[in-house]
Amino acid sequence: MRPLEKRVIVALDVPTPTEAVQLIAQLASEAAGFKVGLELLMGNGLIPLSTALYIRASRFMLDGKFHDIPNTAAKAVRNAASWHPWALTLHCSGGPEMMALAADSARQAAEPRPLLLGVTVLTSLGFDNLVKTGEIPLEVVTALAGNDEAKEAYLRDLVLQRARLAKGCGLDGVVASPKETALLRELGPDFLIVNPGVRPAGSAADDQKRVGTVTQAIRDGADYLVIGRPILQAADPGAALQAINAEVNEALAQPKET
Ligand code: C5P
């Protein structure tokens, strides 16, 4: 029988390292890894968390989402690598020079060096948000007015464009929504795709705009799913993660549509 696969990285979005360490102990056997993001990074969480993850041999995704001038971002990557994360994140919108210099830093880190993942477009942003931040030109806004499908396609293309750039700059993969995973797979089987914005059937979307189901993300080729609230806010987080793992394995067992 095929061994069960673990593809879920649990987002440790909790206020204190103590709660996070408890979650690691509770969920490590069912999780592919754990993501430490800005909430915990701004506290005193790195020493207890990196220790807890090291002890459990869990993947440690250090989600700093760097976005700065190339020199600063590259040095942040160099220092972040000293925590021995499995993966680090930065924003692709920081530009090609920033990504390339940061990728050099990641490659120069001690083995096993951290993977560098580029956040393409936050899954909490939809077309209208990007219009407001000026990232979508007004002529495009006018041409696509009232056409939701075309707006989704425009966002998918923007994500693909940023992912291509990230790959060209030497990144190991990207963070994107499940809505874009099928398209991103054209960048090759070895380019990692990590999907946040994943919701088991029946869960609330919360502040996420570009969401998809576990089944959709896995069938389209996501390597890992980053999931927070549907696990953390469940009455029994362990059972919630097990149910998601069952959905993952069912999706992996289904034959691919051609
Ligand atoms: O609770 P939820 O499952 O929505 O959490 C998603 C996690 O994924 C959060 O920790 C958030 O910081 C992260 N995220 C990300 N990249 C995005 C969107 C969300 O890493 N594009």
Tab-separated table of N, CA, C and O in Angstrom, residues 67-150:
chain	number	residue	atom	x	y	z
A	67	HIS	N	10.964	42.049	2.098
A	67	HIS	CA	10.674	42.951	0.981
A	67	HIS	C	11.447	44.218	1.286
A	67	HIS	O	10.974	45.077	2.037
A	68	ASP	N	12.665	44.320	0.713
A	68	ASP	CA	13.519	45.457	1.067
A	68	ASP	C	14.508	45.667	-0.078
A	68	ASP	O	14.428	44.974	-1.099
A	69	ILE	N	15.440	46.594	0.098
A	69	ILE	CA	16.448	46.770	-0.943
A	69	ILE	C	17.289	45.488	-0.993
A	69	ILE	O	17.372	44.745	-0.002
A	70	PRO	N	17.913	45.207	-2.156
A	70	PRO	CA	18.613	43.932	-2.311
A	70	PRO	C	19.622	43.624	-1.203
A	70	PRO	O	19.644	42.524	-0.649
A	71	ASN	N	20.450	44.618	-0.850
A	71	ASN	CA	21.488	44.380	0.155
A	71	ASN	C	20.872	43.963	1.499
A	71	ASN	O	21.318	42.995	2.133
A	72	THR	N	19.825	44.668	1.914
A	72	THR	CA	19.209	44.365	3.215
A	72	THR	C	18.520	43.003	3.181
A	72	THR	O	18.638	42.207	4.120
A	73	ALA	N	17.802	42.735	2.094
A	73	ALA	CA	17.090	41.444	2.010
A	73	ALA	C	18.086	40.284	1.998
A	73	ALA	O	17.881	39.270	2.677
A	74	ALA	N	19.184	40.450	1.244
A	74	ALA	CA	20.172	39.366	1.159
A	74	ALA	C	20.807	39.113	2.528
A	74	ALA	O	21.047	37.968	2.920
A	75	LYS	N	21.058	40.192	3.271
A	75	LYS	CA	21.673	40.012	4.596
A	75	LYS	C	20.665	39.431	5.581
A	75	LYS	O	21.036	38.676	6.491
A	76	ALA	N	19.395	39.768	5.394
A	76	ALA	CA	18.360	39.154	6.244
A	76	ALA	C	18.304	37.651	5.979
A	76	ALA	O	18.192	36.849	6.913
A	77	VAL	N	18.436	37.263	4.710
A	77	VAL	CA	18.446	35.835	4.372
A	77	VAL	C	19.663	35.164	5.016
A	77	VAL	O	19.563	34.087	5.609
A	78	ARG	N	20.819	35.830	4.926
A	78	ARG	CA	22.037	35.238	5.514
A	78	ARG	C	21.854	35.007	7.020
A	78	ARG	O	22.162	33.933	7.536
A	79	ASN	N	21.299	36.004	7.716
A	79	ASN	CA	21.119	35.838	9.170
A	79	ASN	C	20.017	34.837	9.488
A	79	ASN	O	20.135	34.048	10.419
A	80	ALA	N	18.946	34.871	8.689
A	80	ALA	CA	17.836	33.934	8.941
A	80	ALA	C	18.304	32.494	8.761
A	80	ALA	O	17.830	31.578	9.451
A	81	ALA	N	19.256	32.279	7.840
A	81	ALA	CA	19.750	30.910	7.590
A	81	ALA	C	20.406	30.318	8.831
A	81	ALA	O	20.463	29.100	8.991
A	82	SER	N	20.878	31.172	9.741
A	82	SER	CA	21.548	30.651	10.937
A	82	SER	C	20.562	29.942	11.879
A	82	SER	O	20.981	29.266	12.814
A	83	TRP	N	19.257	30.105	11.624
A	83	TRP	CA	18.252	29.369	12.413
A	83	TRP	C	17.963	27.991	11.793
A	83	TRP	O	17.090	27.276	12.253
A	84	HIS	N	18.663	27.659	10.738
A	84	HIS	CA	18.523	26.370	10.040
A	84	HIS	C	17.090	26.083	9.598
A	84	HIS	O	16.571	24.980	9.845
A	85	PRO	N	16.442	27.059	8.961
A	85	PRO	CA	15.094	26.768	8.472
A	85	PRO	C	15.153	25.861	7.247
A	85	PRO	O	16.160	25.838	6.518
A	86	TRP	N	14.059	25.147	7.016
A	86	TRP	CA	13.908	24.379	5.765
A	86	TRP	C	13.655	25.353	4.607
A	86	TRP	O	14.169	25.162	3.510
A	87	ALA	N	12.868	26.405	4.883
A	87	ALA	CA	12.561	27.382	3.824
A	87	ALA	C	12.392	28.773	4.416
A	87	ALA	O	11.963	28.933	5.556
A	88	LEU	N	12.736	29.763	3.584
A	88	LEU	CA	12.572	31.178	3.930
A	88	LEU	C	11.699	31.819	2.855
A	88	LEU	O	11.686	31.347	1.718
A	89	THR	N	11.028	32.908	3.201
A	89	THR	CA	10.167	33.552	2.197
A	89	THR	C	10.560	35.019	1.983
A	89	THR	O	11.030	35.699	2.902
A	90	LEU	N	10.330	35.494	0.756
A	90	LEU	CA	10.423	36.927	0.458
A	90	LEU	C	9.372	37.256	-0.607
A	90	LEU	O	8.830	36.354	-1.244
A	91	HIS	N	9.083	38.537	-0.744
A	91	HIS	CA	8.074	38.959	-1.723
A	91	HIS	C	8.705	39.126	-3.110
A	91	HIS	O	9.670	39.884	-3.260
A	92	CYS	N	8.132	38.461	-4.108
A	92	CYS	CA	8.646	38.626	-5.485
A	92	CYS	C	8.560	40.090	-5.930
A	92	CYS	O	9.363	40.542	-6.751
A	93	SER	N	7.593	40.837	-5.390
A	93	SER	CA	7.427	42.231	-5.820
A	93	SER	C	8.593	43.100	-5.352
A	93	SER	O	8.683	44.269	-5.740
A	94	GLY	N	9.496	42.538	-4.537
A	94	GLY	CA	10.707	43.276	-4.166
A	94	GLY	C	11.666	43.442	-5.341
A	94	GLY	O	12.605	44.230	-5.273
A	95	GLY	N	11.424	42.689	-6.430
A	95	GLY	CA	12.188	42.913	-7.662
A	95	GLY	C	13.267	41.886	-7.924
A	95	GLY	O	13.688	41.150	-7.022
A	96	PRO	N	13.723	41.826	-9.191
A	96	PRO	CA	14.681	40.794	-9.585
A	96	PRO	C	16.041	40.906	-8.894
A	96	PRO	O	16.641	39.895	-8.525
A	97	GLU	N	16.532	42.137	-8.698
A	97	GLU	CA	17.863	42.261	-8.064
A	97	GLU	C	17.792	41.735	-6.634
A	97	GLU	O	18.686	41.025	-6.167
A	98	MET	N	16.710	42.078	-5.932
A	98	MET	CA	16.555	41.616	-4.556
A	98	MET	C	16.486	40.082	-4.514
A	98	MET	O	17.169	39.435	-3.711
A	99	MET	N	15.677	39.503	-5.416
A	99	MET	CA	15.530	38.043	-5.400
A	99	MET	C	16.860	37.353	-5.717
A	99	MET	O	17.229	36.367	-5.079
A	100	ALA	N	17.576	37.880	-6.724
A	100	ALA	CA	18.823	37.224	-7.145
A	100	ALA	C	19.878	37.281	-6.037
A	100	ALA	O	20.560	36.288	-5.748
A	101	LEU	N	20.000	38.454	-5.383
A	101	LEU	CA	21.009	38.579	-4.320
A	101	LEU	C	20.623	37.720	-3.112
A	101	LEU	O	21.488	37.088	-2.478
A	102	ALA	N	19.323	37.666	-2.822
A	102	ALA	CA	18.853	36.829	-1.707
A	102	ALA	C	19.093	35.349	-2.022
A	102	ALA	O	19.483	34.569	-1.144
A	103	ALA	N	18.902	34.966	-3.291
A	103	ALA	CA	19.137	33.568	-3.682
A	103	ALA	C	20.614	33.221	-3.539
A	103	ALA	O	20.968	32.117	-3.107
A	104	ASP	N	21.508	34.183	-3.872
A	104	ASP	CA	22.947	33.953	-3.668
A	104	ASP	C	23.235	33.690	-2.193
A	104	ASP	O	23.981	32.778	-1.841
A	105	SER	N	22.612	34.506	-1.320
A	105	SER	CA	22.821	34.329	0.129
A	105	SER	C	22.368	32.954	0.572
A	105	SER	O	23.053	32.283	1.364
A	106	ALA	N	21.198	32.525	0.081
A	106	ALA	CA	20.667	31.212	0.487
A	106	ALA	C	21.605	30.099	0.020
A	106	ALA	O	21.843	29.132	0.741
A	107	ARG	N	22.164	30.262	-1.192
A	107	ARG	CA	23.056	29.218	-1.724
A	107	ARG	C	24.378	29.166	-0.952
A	107	ARG	O	25.021	28.127	-0.872
A	108	GLN	N	24.765	30.320	-0.376
A	108	GLN	CA	26.042	30.338	0.364
A	108	GLN	C	25.896	29.851	1.808
A	108	GLN	O	26.881	29.711	2.528
A	109	ALA	N	24.655	29.581	2.235
A	109	ALA	CA	24.434	29.147	3.625
A	109	ALA	C	24.935	27.717	3.804
A	109	ALA	O	25.076	26.964	2.842
A	110	ALA	N	25.186	27.362	5.075
A	110	ALA	CA	25.670	26.007	5.381
A	110	ALA	C	24.625	24.982	4.966
A	110	ALA	O	23.419	25.233	5.045
A	111	GLU	N	25.099	23.803	4.529
A	111	GLU	CA	24.190	22.710	4.134
A	111	GLU	C	23.548	22.077	5.371
A	111	GLU	O	24.222	21.969	6.396
A	112	PRO	N	22.293	21.623	5.317
A	112	PRO	CA	21.420	21.798	4.176
A	112	PRO	C	20.920	23.243	4.105
A	112	PRO	O	20.318	23.732	5.044
A	113	ARG	N	21.229	23.896	2.984
A	113	ARG	CA	20.888	25.317	2.865
A	113	ARG	C	19.365	25.488	2.844
A	113	ARG	O	18.634	24.577	2.442
A	114	PRO	N	18.863	26.651	3.257
A	114	PRO	CA	17.413	26.851	3.214
A	114	PRO	C	16.925	27.023	1.783
A	114	PRO	O	17.624	27.595	0.939
A	115	LEU	N	15.726	26.533	1.518
A	115	LEU	CA	15.082	26.831	0.249
A	115	LEU	C	14.580	28.266	0.315
A	115	LEU	O	14.220	28.750	1.394
A	116	LEU	N	14.544	28.931	-0.840
A	116	LEU	CA	14.033	30.298	-0.867
A	116	LEU	C	12.758	30.321	-1.705
A	116	LEU	O	12.769	29.917	-2.876
A	117	LEU	N	11.665	30.755	-1.082
A	117	LEU	CA	10.357	30.765	-1.747
A	117	LEU	C	9.884	32.202	-1.919
A	117	LEU	O	9.977	33.010	-0.986
A	118	GLY	N	9.349	32.510	-3.089
A	118	GLY	CA	8.860	33.857	-3.369
A	118	GLY	C	7.347	33.942	-3.224
A	118	GLY	O	6.625	33.143	-3.821
A	119	VAL	N	6.882	34.893	-2.439
A	119	VAL	CA	5.438	35.132	-2.337
A	119	VAL	C	5.045	35.926	-3.589
A	119	VAL	O	5.550	37.028	-3.811
A	120	THR	N	4.183	35.353	-4.406
A	120	THR	CA	3.841	35.976	-5.694
A	120	THR	C	2.880	37.148	-5.479
A	120	THR	O	3.247	38.299	-5.622
A	121	VAL	N	1.635	36.816	-5.129
A	121	VAL	CA	0.632	37.840	-4.769
A	121	VAL	C	-0.089	37.270	-3.551
A	121	VAL	O	-0.591	36.139	-3.606
A	122	LEU	N	-0.113	38.012	-2.454
A	122	LEU	CA	-0.754	37.508	-1.228
A	122	LEU	C	-2.156	36.981	-1.537
A	122	LEU	O	-2.914	37.610	-2.291
A	123	THR	N	-2.508	35.852	-0.923
A	123	THR	CA	-3.834	35.257	-1.195
A	123	THR	C	-4.961	36.066	-0.564
A	123	THR	O	-6.128	35.813	-0.835
A	124	SER	N	-4.600	37.041	0.269
A	124	SER	CA	-5.623	37.913	0.851
A	124	SER	C	-5.977	39.061	-0.085
A	124	SER	O	-6.838	39.887	0.234
A	125	LEU	N	-5.300	39.139	-1.249
A	125	LEU	CA	-5.554	40.232	-2.194
A	125	LEU	C	-6.325	39.723	-3.404
A	125	LEU	O	-5.985	38.698	-3.990
A	126	GLY	N	-7.359	40.476	-3.765
A	126	GLY	CA	-8.092	40.205	-4.993
A	126	GLY	C	-7.829	41.309	-6.005
A	126	GLY	O	-7.070	42.259	-5.726
A	127	PHE	N	-8.462	41.202	-7.168
A	127	PHE	CA	-8.270	42.178	-8.258
A	127	PHE	C	-8.488	43.612	-7.768
A	127	PHE	O	-7.669	44.500	-8.008
A	128	ASP	N	-9.588	43.828	-7.037
A	128	ASP	CA	-9.929	45.200	-6.624
A	128	ASP	C	-8.880	45.796	-5.685
A	128	ASP	O	-8.609	46.999	-5.727
A	129	ASN	N	-8.288	44.953	-4.822
A	129	ASN	CA	-7.228	45.455	-3.937
A	129	ASN	C	-6.034	45.940	-4.751
A	129	ASN	O	-5.427	46.963	-4.448
A	130	LEU	N	-5.688	45.175	-5.804
A	130	LEU	CA	-4.511	45.530	-6.603
A	130	LEU	C	-4.773	46.748	-7.478
A	130	LEU	O	-3.848	47.459	-7.865
A	131	VAL	N	-6.057	46.991	-7.786
A	131	VAL	CA	-6.411	48.236	-8.483
A	131	VAL	C	-6.108	49.399	-7.542
A	131	VAL	O	-5.470	50.394	-7.916
A	132	LYS	N	-6.532	49.254	-6.292
A	132	LYS	CA	-6.345	50.361	-5.327
A	132	LYS	C	-4.871	50.637	-5.069
A	132	LYS	O	-4.495	51.788	-4.829
A	133	THR	N	-4.016	49.593	-5.090
A	133	THR	CA	-2.588	49.841	-4.836
A	133	THR	C	-1.854	50.253	-6.116
A	133	THR	O	-0.630	50.416	-6.109
A	134	GLY	N	-2.583	50.395	-7.206
A	134	GLY	CA	-1.984	50.881	-8.448
A	134	GLY	C	-1.230	49.823	-9.220
A	134	GLY	O	-0.498	50.130	-10.163
A	135	GLU	N	-1.398	48.547	-8.841
A	135	GLU	CA	-0.630	47.495	-9.526
A	135	GLU	C	-1.299	47.023	-10.808
A	135	GLU	O	-0.714	46.273	-11.576
A	136	ILE	N	-2.558	47.455	-11.015
A	136	ILE	CA	-3.233	47.084	-12.257
A	136	ILE	C	-3.564	48.382	-13.003
A	136	ILE	O	-4.246	49.254	-12.457
A	137	PRO	N	-3.069	48.514	-14.237
A	137	PRO	CA	-3.261	49.768	-14.969
A	137	PRO	C	-4.748	50.055	-15.226
A	137	PRO	O	-5.543	49.132	-15.399
A	138	LEU	N	-5.093	51.355	-15.279
A	138	LEU	CA	-6.506	51.748	-15.415
A	138	LEU	C	-7.136	51.241	-16.716
A	138	LEU	O	-8.313	50.888	-16.746
A	139	GLU	N	-6.340	51.157	-17.800
A	139	GLU	CA	-6.922	50.660	-19.049
A	139	GLU	C	-7.341	49.195	-18.910
A	139	GLU	O	-8.342	48.763	-19.479
A	140	VAL	N	-6.607	48.437	-18.095
A	140	VAL	CA	-6.988	47.035	-17.847
A	140	VAL	C	-8.273	47.008	-17.021
A	140	VAL	O	-9.199	46.234	-17.296
A	141	VAL	N	-8.348	47.881	-16.014
A	141	VAL	CA	-9.542	47.946	-15.159
A	141	VAL	C	-10.762	48.218	-16.023
A	141	VAL	O	-11.802	47.551	-15.899
A	142	THR	N	-10.655	49.175	-16.940
A	142	THR	CA	-11.787	49.531	-17.814
A	142	THR	C	-12.125	48.358	-18.727
A	142	THR	O	-13.288	47.979	-18.869
A	143	ALA	N	-11.121	47.743	-19.322
A	143	ALA	CA	-11.372	46.663	-20.295
A	143	ALA	C	-12.022	45.454	-19.624
A	143	ALA	O	-12.824	44.753	-20.254
A	144	LEU	N	-11.703	45.209	-18.349
A	144	LEU	CA	-12.195	43.991	-17.689
A	144	LEU	C	-13.421	44.247	-16.800
A	144	LEU	O	-13.895	43.318	-16.134
A	145	ALA	N	-13.930	45.491	-16.806
A	145	ALA	CA	-15.046	45.844	-15.903
A	145	ALA	C	-16.197	44.846	-16.061
A	145	ALA	O	-16.622	44.545	-17.184
A	146	GLY	N	-16.651	44.304	-14.950
A	146	GLY	CA	-17.815	43.409	-14.955
A	146	GLY	C	-17.517	41.984	-15.395
A	146	GLY	O	-18.413	41.145	-15.406
A	147	ASN	N	-16.273	41.691	-15.747
A	147	ASN	CA	-15.931	40.337	-16.234
A	147	ASN	C	-15.049	39.616	-15.193
A	147	ASN	O	-13.820	39.679	-15.240
A	148	ASP	N	-15.707	38.935	-14.256
A	148	ASP	CA	-14.962	38.342	-13.139
A	148	ASP	C	-13.996	37.250	-13.590
A	148	ASP	O	-12.911	37.086	-13.022
A	149	GLU	N	-14.391	36.499	-14.611
A	149	GLU	CA	-13.494	35.437	-15.099
A	149	GLU	C	-12.205	36.024	-15.662
A	149	GLU	O	-11.107	35.511	-15.413
A	150	ALA	N	-12.378	37.111	-16.429
A	150	ALA	CA	-11.194	37.749	-17.025
A	150	ALA	C	-10.313	38.348	-15.928
A	150	ALA	O	-9.082	38.331	-16.033
